[in-house]
Amino acid sequence: MTRVIGFIGLGNMGEPMVMNLLKAGFQVKVYNRTPEKTKAVVEAGAEQVNRPADAAAPGGIVITMVANDQAVEELVLGPNGFGEVLGQGGIHLSMSTIAPATSRKLAAYHQEHGSQYVASPVFGRPEAAAAQKLNILSSGSSVAKERVKSIQEALGQRVFDVGEEPESANVIKLGGNFMIMAAMEAMAEAFNLAEKNGIDRQLAAEIYASTLFNCTVYQGYGQMIANKQFEPAGFQLALGLKDCNLVLEEANSTQTPMPLAGLLHNRLLASVAKNRGNQDWAALARIALEEAGLE
Amino acid sequence: MTRVIGFIGLGNMGEPMVMNLLKAGFQVKVYNRTPEKTKAVVEAGAEQVNRPADAAAPGGIVITMVANDQAVEELVLGPNGFGEVLGQGGIHLSMSTIAPATSRKLAAYHQEHGSQYVASPVFGRPEAAAAQKLNILSSGSSVAKERVKSIQEALGQRVFDVGEEPESANVIKLGGNFMIMAAMEAMAEAFNLAEKNGIDRQLAAEIYASTLFNCTVYQGYGQMIANKQFEPAGFQLALGLKDCNLVLEEANSTQTPMPLAGLLHNRLLASVAKNRGNQDWAALARIALEEAGLE
Amino acid sequence: MTRVIGFIGLGNMGEPMVMNLLKAGFQVKVYNRTPEKTKAVVEAGAEQVNRPADAAAPGGIVITMVANDQAVEELVLGPNGFGEVLGQGGIHLSMSTIAPATSRKLAAYHQEHGSQYVASPVFGRPEAAAAQKLNILSSGSSVAKERVKSIQEALGQRVFDVGEEPESANVIKLGGNFMIMAAMEAMAEAFNLAEKNGIDRQLAAEIYASTLFNCTVYQGYGQMIANKQFEPAGFQLALGLKDCNLVLEEANSTQTPMPLAGLLHNRLLASVAKNRGNQDWAALARIALEEAGLE
Amino acid sequence: MTRVIGFIGLGNMGEPMVMNLLKAGFQVKVYNRTPEKTKAVVEAGAEQVNRPADAAAPGGIVITMVANDQAVEELVLGPNGFGEVLGQGGIHLSMSTIAPATSRKLAAYHQEHGSQYVASPVFGRPEAAAAQKLNILSSGSSVAKERVKSIQEALGQRVFDVGEEPESANVIKLGGNFMIMAAMEAMAEAFNLAEKNGIDRQLAAEIYASTLFNCTVYQGYGQMIANKQFEPAGFQLALGLKDCNLVLEEANSTQTPMPLAGLLHNRLLASVAKNRGNQDWAALARIALEEAGLE
């Protein structure tokens, strides 16, 4: 069994994930564009390499956990990319939130080169990553998914097999982000209705989050929306808009009308036009607040 | 302490509620328009009366749990209504889902007659009522709320004090129903996107309901929407439309723009125009299914 | 042929309409709540009366052109109302923009009293009224419509027979106002897209209004929206919201989903929440401007 | 003055346009992918060429009037393209409805090669083209616009100068198509409201089109929507969806929230999902019809 793996991307998510891999007994070769960020994991036993290509070994496994589609593509296909190194039997375990189309493209590339691609985005914030509580989606060929399973299990609480198509896990991830945004807009409107009727927003938020909607999305974002407090950003609104655009592109190409996604897009785009791209994506609630004259 | 109370409305919710009141040691005088429906509770010890007025005693407490605003109004104000019986110190504990405006009107009536009004709609289905697991909202004067608290505690797992205004509990209840409908539309669109991408709807539903959205609204309605199975109706779509209209009226009168509520209204109204008023309100998802060509 | 008619409501529309009736040779008895407003028409030959009832004669015709539904109802049904005076053969020619439901109610009242009701709202502003250029809708019994036709022809350029149902003319009038608001929102979004692309809004407005949309709605409101100039109000936004609510109520009661009307309602309600009820209804465009960061 | 011009694209629009150029005394070299379609114009005096490149002369003018962005790009940049032939002083007069981004790209290409690009989409159908009644938009450098003006005047009734930016005319054209679709949705909902109230749709359409909205968009499409008759297609719905996507992309990239465009996109996408892409774009009204239970 492969115990040496490459890991690229030492951001808020990547660092605790590498820590868990080390704890589980894996040897991890890490690469990050800004090398300083590897410090903590190197002290914990990871080996730093200087080029993406060096994170890979022929027939080995490389995990990517980076900011966006372009970054993933460059790590694989660009100069010093690891794509050509992997070769026969190699696996690219792609854990960033990216477009289904990007997964299709990368999967095709790997197939041409004898390697395999597993899309594996996650649900969970950095705290969940540190606590090994991520929920991990996984799509790709059965053989490849089987080989990476012990790795995924070292990173999260549960692994969901979303099928053979390379992009399926990305579709589910995007759908989840869409549903979070829908929940935020619903709370925004419901809390506004409460406030306009003289009811404390916090009280409304607490009631909903401890009865009908006692799950973390409503509990966490409910607090932000009730308090009208959208900084610091856990997940930037500009990234939420990017994901919403990906949802709508996928909806368009598969002929799936999604009017609620359209409404959310409008909220997010207006927010960016008002220079709120750096606030938490829950700040989409500010448009409803403004429309109600509550800001 | 008052141990004799009146209870009007022996439907799916009312019957198990009366059972719990009897179990808690209350004496209960029950009235139902269709007298046969009182059979089970009378066997369990309740006393049947023949007119709404007879469910009340001067200075006593009467609970209403009936279908709609008009029914509640008639029970209080109509011929043989209990409104004039209650008198000084009497309390009307109004547990149906009704319009805030109706609560304001009834509260004013009671105030004129020396009695008091507590709005107290609940979150929970008949099973929850039977298991004493209802979540109970409560708004009205502090004195009145204090006096009915032991009754509410006999009926549910938790009581939420929503303030002094008579209609506040109704506003929170309507907001909750709005949020449920928003969650259903979000699931409908997300599951359609999954299906259009070749992903099993059931799998999508299971993933969301066991990760981001592990709460009963998503788990229960997620199953119906994934299975495209909207009968038998737990809560009829026509009633969902009624509640959505109440939300929009309240939004209109308090100048609270709620575009998501508008979108949901459109889904529900189209459903009724297509003769689906008797299906479960989750059937609002069928409009998205049809738009996507998935029915 | 009846040459004596009553006319109630001497506002911006009523005054020029009475002038045209006098010019056409009718004798006109005028009533206005604020008596001073009758001055000009009295100088031109109208006879002022002191109570609504005095504007009517048994078997005669009374025109109402007042602010809202409540005012019309009071003129007919209230103390000193003209409803009971008209009697057999009398006609109420109701030219205000009111709810279909109000027309149904008044028509039923008249039927009970032997008189008849013709709903006859108009398209056109005060300038059009003065120039005898109104477009006049007409619904009610054929006999009654025939009898008021010469009056309508004295007031406008064309009369449209909308059928026998008393409220049909009101439905068409509301639909027209809805379509105007839809055109305004469309222009708002299109002009914003132009401005964001560095194109002069005025130029955009001029091109559309002289090619695809060379009709007065686009020409007049296009100027206001291009100039972002919404005062003074020709027709107040608060009245636009009232009409939009009537549209949505009618849509709801007839099970006609109108998502575009819902979108417009949201714009108007937000405008009122921002204290713009006194601006021209074209100010609904300001919400799109704000969302785009263009104000 | 240049009297020899190239014209590429002999579809429903191109043919009558070439006829008018010939009538105005221009010599026209025509190219069409399917050569048979040039027959009528060749008989009328045009010269047929066999490659796009042969339609151009150094320093000359070439008009493109083809189906989509890709076709225009290939004509300029592809094998046998005319891009390299034009050279110093040459002008590409681009009259198709294409994306602003495509115009920017082609303008940049021409600038590199010493030639110039004028975006010049038109408002008008084949009948208008034949009658020399097109309304013609024009954006690009002043010098180039001046040189093509006599050509444009031979093709239409009026030329609108939209500025120096190469894509401005395309933005205005897309905005116009968006406004047409908005008018169609508004009519669909208003006519449904009329029908649901027992009013003849045709009558409603006639009233609006002869009063408030007496312009061709409402007159022509109003007939189709009133009659529920969407074939044969004057302009295919699938092309309307393409344009709506271009509008939303431009809105997205310029941060211009356009919720009405979003609503229309939803209608069009649902229509395509229901296999109506080949019907007239007015068939977007069928979604509202179905939602109202009127089909």
JSON list of N, CA, C and O in Angstrom, two decimals, chain B residues 67-94:
[
{"chain": "B", "resi": 67, "resn": "ALA", "atom": "N", "xyz": [-58.69, 24.49, 12.15]},
{"chain": "B", "resi": 67, "resn": "ALA", "atom": "CA", "xyz": [-58.12, 24.52, 10.81]},
{"chain": "B", "resi": 67, "resn": "ALA", "atom": "C", "xyz": [-57.66, 25.90, 10.33]},
{"chain": "B", "resi": 67, "resn": "ALA", "atom": "O", "xyz": [-56.64, 26.01, 9.66]},
{"chain": "B", "resi": 68, "resn": "ASN", "atom": "N", "xyz": [-58.42, 26.94, 10.63]},
{"chain": "B", "resi": 68, "resn": "ASN", "atom": "CA", "xyz": [-58.05, 28.21, 10.03]},
{"chain": "B", "resi": 68, "resn": "ASN", "atom": "C", "xyz": [-58.57, 29.40, 10.83]},
{"chain": "B", "resi": 68, "resn": "ASN", "atom": "O", "xyz": [-59.25, 29.24, 11.85]},
{"chain": "B", "resi": 69, "resn": "ASP", "atom": "N", "xyz": [-58.24, 30.57, 10.35]},
{"chain": "B", "resi": 69, "resn": "ASP", "atom": "CA", "xyz": [-58.56, 31.81, 11.05]},
{"chain": "B", "resi": 69, "resn": "ASP", "atom": "C", "xyz": [-60.05, 31.96, 11.30]},
{"chain": "B", "resi": 69, "resn": "ASP", "atom": "O", "xyz": [-60.49, 32.33, 12.39]},
{"chain": "B", "resi": 70, "resn": "GLN", "atom": "N", "xyz": [-60.82, 31.66, 10.26]},
{"chain": "B", "resi": 70, "resn": "GLN", "atom": "CA", "xyz": [-62.25, 31.85, 10.37]},
{"chain": "B", "resi": 70, "resn": "GLN", "atom": "C", "xyz": [-62.85, 30.98, 11.47]},
{"chain": "B", "resi": 70, "resn": "GLN", "atom": "O", "xyz": [-63.70, 31.42, 12.25]},
{"chain": "B", "resi": 71, "resn": "ALA", "atom": "N", "xyz": [-62.36, 29.75, 11.55]},
{"chain": "B", "resi": 71, "resn": "ALA", "atom": "CA", "xyz": [-62.86, 28.83, 12.57]},
{"chain": "B", "resi": 71, "resn": "ALA", "atom": "C", "xyz": [-62.56, 29.36, 13.97]},
{"chain": "B", "resi": 71, "resn": "ALA", "atom": "O", "xyz": [-63.42, 29.32, 14.86]},
{"chain": "B", "resi": 72, "resn": "VAL", "atom": "N", "xyz": [-61.35, 29.87, 14.16]},
{"chain": "B", "resi": 72, "resn": "VAL", "atom": "CA", "xyz": [-61.01, 30.41, 15.49]},
{"chain": "B", "resi": 72, "resn": "VAL", "atom": "C", "xyz": [-61.92, 31.58, 15.83]},
{"chain": "B", "resi": 72, "resn": "VAL", "atom": "O", "xyz": [-62.47, 31.67, 16.93]},
{"chain": "B", "resi": 73, "resn": "GLU", "atom": "N", "xyz": [-62.09, 32.47, 14.85]},
{"chain": "B", "resi": 73, "resn": "GLU", "atom": "CA", "xyz": [-62.93, 33.63, 15.11]},
{"chain": "B", "resi": 73, "resn": "GLU", "atom": "C", "xyz": [-64.35, 33.24, 15.51]},
{"chain": "B", "resi": 73, "resn": "GLU", "atom": "O", "xyz": [-64.93, 33.80, 16.44]},
{"chain": "B", "resi": 74, "resn": "GLU", "atom": "N", "xyz": [-64.89, 32.28, 14.79]},
{"chain": "B", "resi": 74, "resn": "GLU", "atom": "CA", "xyz": [-66.26, 31.85, 15.10]},
{"chain": "B", "resi": 74, "resn": "GLU", "atom": "C", "xyz": [-66.37, 31.23, 16.48]},
{"chain": "B", "resi": 74, "resn": "GLU", "atom": "O", "xyz": [-67.37, 31.43, 17.18]},
{"chain": "B", "resi": 75, "resn": "LEU", "atom": "N", "xyz": [-65.34, 30.47, 16.87]},
{"chain": "B", "resi": 75, "resn": "LEU", "atom": "CA", "xyz": [-65.38, 29.84, 18.19]},
{"chain": "B", "resi": 75, "resn": "LEU", "atom": "C", "xyz": [-65.43, 30.88, 19.30]},
{"chain": "B", "resi": 75, "resn": "LEU", "atom": "O", "xyz": [-66.04, 30.67, 20.35]},
{"chain": "B", "resi": 76, "resn": "VAL", "atom": "N", "xyz": [-64.76, 32.00, 19.05]},
{"chain": "B", "resi": 76, "resn": "VAL", "atom": "CA", "xyz": [-64.72, 33.04, 20.08]},
{"chain": "B", "resi": 76, "resn": "VAL", "atom": "C", "xyz": [-65.93, 33.95, 19.97]},
{"chain": "B", "resi": 76, "resn": "VAL", "atom": "O", "xyz": [-66.64, 34.21, 20.95]},
{"chain": "B", "resi": 77, "resn": "LEU", "atom": "N", "xyz": [-66.18, 34.44, 18.75]},
{"chain": "B", "resi": 77, "resn": "LEU", "atom": "CA", "xyz": [-67.14, 35.53, 18.57]},
{"chain": "B", "resi": 77, "resn": "LEU", "atom": "C", "xyz": [-68.51, 35.07, 18.12]},
{"chain": "B", "resi": 77, "resn": "LEU", "atom": "O", "xyz": [-69.48, 35.82, 18.24]},
{"chain": "B", "resi": 78, "resn": "GLY", "atom": "N", "xyz": [-68.59, 33.87, 17.58]},
{"chain": "B", "resi": 78, "resn": "GLY", "atom": "CA", "xyz": [-69.83, 33.43, 16.96]},
{"chain": "B", "resi": 78, "resn": "GLY", "atom": "C", "xyz": [-70.91, 33.06, 17.97]},
{"chain": "B", "resi": 78, "resn": "GLY", "atom": "O", "xyz": [-70.70, 33.17, 19.20]},
{"chain": "B", "resi": 79, "resn": "PRO", "atom": "N", "xyz": [-72.05, 32.61, 17.46]},
{"chain": "B", "resi": 79, "resn": "PRO", "atom": "CA", "xyz": [-73.12, 32.14, 18.34]},
{"chain": "B", "resi": 79, "resn": "PRO", "atom": "C", "xyz": [-72.62, 30.93, 19.13]},
{"chain": "B", "resi": 79, "resn": "PRO", "atom": "O", "xyz": [-71.94, 30.06, 18.57]},
{"chain": "B", "resi": 80, "resn": "ASN", "atom": "N", "xyz": [-72.90, 30.88, 20.39]},
{"chain": "B", "resi": 80, "resn": "ASN", "atom": "CA", "xyz": [-72.39, 29.83, 21.29]},
{"chain": "B", "resi": 80, "resn": "ASN", "atom": "C", "xyz": [-70.87, 29.88, 21.44]},
{"chain": "B", "resi": 80, "resn": "ASN", "atom": "O", "xyz": [-70.26, 28.90, 21.85]},
{"chain": "B", "resi": 81, "resn": "GLY", "atom": "N", "xyz": [-70.27, 31.00, 21.05]},
{"chain": "B", "resi": 81, "resn": "GLY", "atom": "CA", "xyz": [-68.83, 31.14, 21.19]},
{"chain": "B", "resi": 81, "resn": "GLY", "atom": "C", "xyz": [-68.45, 31.26, 22.66]},
{"chain": "B", "resi": 81, "resn": "GLY", "atom": "O", "xyz": [-69.27, 31.58, 23.51]},
{"chain": "B", "resi": 82, "resn": "PHE", "atom": "N", "xyz": [-67.16, 30.98, 22.95]},
{"chain": "B", "resi": 82, "resn": "PHE", "atom": "CA", "xyz": [-66.75, 30.98, 24.35]},
{"chain": "B", "resi": 82, "resn": "PHE", "atom": "C", "xyz": [-66.22, 32.34, 24.81]},
{"chain": "B", "resi": 82, "resn": "PHE", "atom": "O", "xyz": [-65.86, 32.53, 25.97]},
{"chain": "B", "resi": 83, "resn": "GLY", "atom": "N", "xyz": [-66.18, 33.29, 23.86]},
{"chain": "B", "resi": 83, "resn": "GLY", "atom": "CA", "xyz": [-65.56, 34.59, 24.18]},
{"chain": "B", "resi": 83, "resn": "GLY", "atom": "C", "xyz": [-66.19, 35.27, 25.37]},
{"chain": "B", "resi": 83, "resn": "GLY", "atom": "O", "xyz": [-65.48, 35.73, 26.28]},
{"chain": "B", "resi": 84, "resn": "GLU", "atom": "N", "xyz": [-67.51, 35.29, 25.43]},
{"chain": "B", "resi": 84, "resn": "GLU", "atom": "CA", "xyz": [-68.14, 36.04, 26.51]},
{"chain": "B", "resi": 84, "resn": "GLU", "atom": "C", "xyz": [-68.16, 35.27, 27.83]},
{"chain": "B", "resi": 84, "resn": "GLU", "atom": "O", "xyz": [-68.39, 35.84, 28.89]},
{"chain": "B", "resi": 85, "resn": "VAL", "atom": "N", "xyz": [-67.91, 33.97, 27.73]},
{"chain": "B", "resi": 85, "resn": "VAL", "atom": "CA", "xyz": [-67.93, 33.17, 28.96]},
{"chain": "B", "resi": 85, "resn": "VAL", "atom": "C", "xyz": [-66.67, 33.38, 29.81]},
{"chain": "B", "resi": 85, "resn": "VAL", "atom": "O", "xyz": [-66.72, 33.44, 31.02]},
{"chain": "B", "resi": 86, "resn": "LEU", "atom": "N", "xyz": [-65.53, 33.48, 29.08]},
{"chain": "B", "resi": 86, "resn": "LEU", "atom": "CA", "xyz": [-64.26, 33.51, 29.82]},
{"chain": "B", "resi": 86, "resn": "LEU", "atom": "C", "xyz": [-64.21, 34.61, 30.88]},
{"chain": "B", "resi": 86, "resn": "LEU", "atom": "O", "xyz": [-63.88, 34.37, 32.03]},
{"chain": "B", "resi": 87, "resn": "GLY", "atom": "N", "xyz": [-64.50, 35.84, 30.44]},
{"chain": "B", "resi": 87, "resn": "GLY", "atom": "CA", "xyz": [-64.55, 36.97, 31.39]},
{"chain": "B", "resi": 87, "resn": "GLY", "atom": "C", "xyz": [-63.24, 37.21, 32.11]},
{"chain": "B", "resi": 87, "resn": "GLY", "atom": "O", "xyz": [-62.17, 36.72, 31.72]},
{"chain": "B", "resi": 88, "resn": "GLN", "atom": "N", "xyz": [-63.33, 37.98, 33.18]},
{"chain": "B", "resi": 88, "resn": "GLN", "atom": "CA", "xyz": [-62.17, 38.41, 33.95]},
{"chain": "B", "resi": 88, "resn": "GLN", "atom": "C", "xyz": [-61.27, 37.23, 34.32]},
{"chain": "B", "resi": 88, "resn": "GLN", "atom": "O", "xyz": [-61.72, 36.26, 34.91]},
{"chain": "B", "resi": 89, "resn": "GLY", "atom": "N", "xyz": [-59.99, 37.34, 33.94]},
{"chain": "B", "resi": 89, "resn": "GLY", "atom": "CA", "xyz": [-59.05, 36.30, 34.33]},
{"chain": "B", "resi": 89, "resn": "GLY", "atom": "C", "xyz": [-59.03, 35.11, 33.40]},
{"chain": "B", "resi": 89, "resn": "GLY", "atom": "O", "xyz": [-58.18, 34.23, 33.50]},
{"chain": "B", "resi": 90, "resn": "GLY", "atom": "N", "xyz": [-59.95, 35.07, 32.46]},
{"chain": "B", "resi": 90, "resn": "GLY", "atom": "CA", "xyz": [-59.95, 33.96, 31.51]},
{"chain": "B", "resi": 90, "resn": "GLY", "atom": "C", "xyz": [-58.83, 34.09, 30.48]},
{"chain": "B", "resi": 90, "resn": "GLY", "atom": "O", "xyz": [-58.36, 35.19, 30.21]},
{"chain": "B", "resi": 91, "resn": "ILE", "atom": "N", "xyz": [-58.39, 32.96, 29.93]},
{"chain": "B", "resi": 91, "resn": "ILE", "atom": "CA", "xyz": [-57.32, 32.97, 28.93]},
{"chain": "B", "resi": 91, "resn": "ILE", "atom": "C", "xyz": [-57.70, 32.11, 27.72]},
{"chain": "B", "resi": 91, "resn": "ILE", "atom": "O", "xyz": [-58.15, 30.97, 27.87]},
{"chain": "B", "resi": 92, "resn": "HIS", "atom": "N", "xyz": [-57.51, 32.70, 26.55]},
{"chain": "B", "resi": 92, "resn": "HIS", "atom": "CA", "xyz": [-57.65, 31.95, 25.31]},
{"chain": "B", "resi": 92, "resn": "HIS", "atom": "C", "xyz": [-56.25, 31.59, 24.82]},
{"chain": "B", "resi": 92, "resn": "HIS", "atom": "O", "xyz": [-55.48, 32.47, 24.44]},
{"chain": "B", "resi": 93, "resn": "LEU", "atom": "N", "xyz": [-55.91, 30.31, 24.83]},
{"chain": "B", "resi": 93, "resn": "LEU", "atom": "CA", "xyz": [-54.60, 29.84, 24.39]},
{"chain": "B", "resi": 93, "resn": "LEU", "atom": "C", "xyz": [-54.77, 29.34, 22.96]},
{"chain": "B", "resi": 93, "resn": "LEU", "atom": "O", "xyz": [-55.29, 28.24, 22.73]},
{"chain": "B", "resi": 94, "resn": "SER", "atom": "N", "xyz": [-54.32, 30.15, 22.00]},
{"chain": "B", "resi": 94, "resn": "SER", "atom": "CA", "xyz": [-54.65, 29.94, 20.59]},
{"chain": "B", "resi": 94, "resn": "SER", "atom": "C", "xyz": [-53.49, 29.27, 19.88]},
{"chain": "B", "resi": 94, "resn": "SER", "atom": "O", "xyz": [-52.48, 29.90, 19.56]}
]
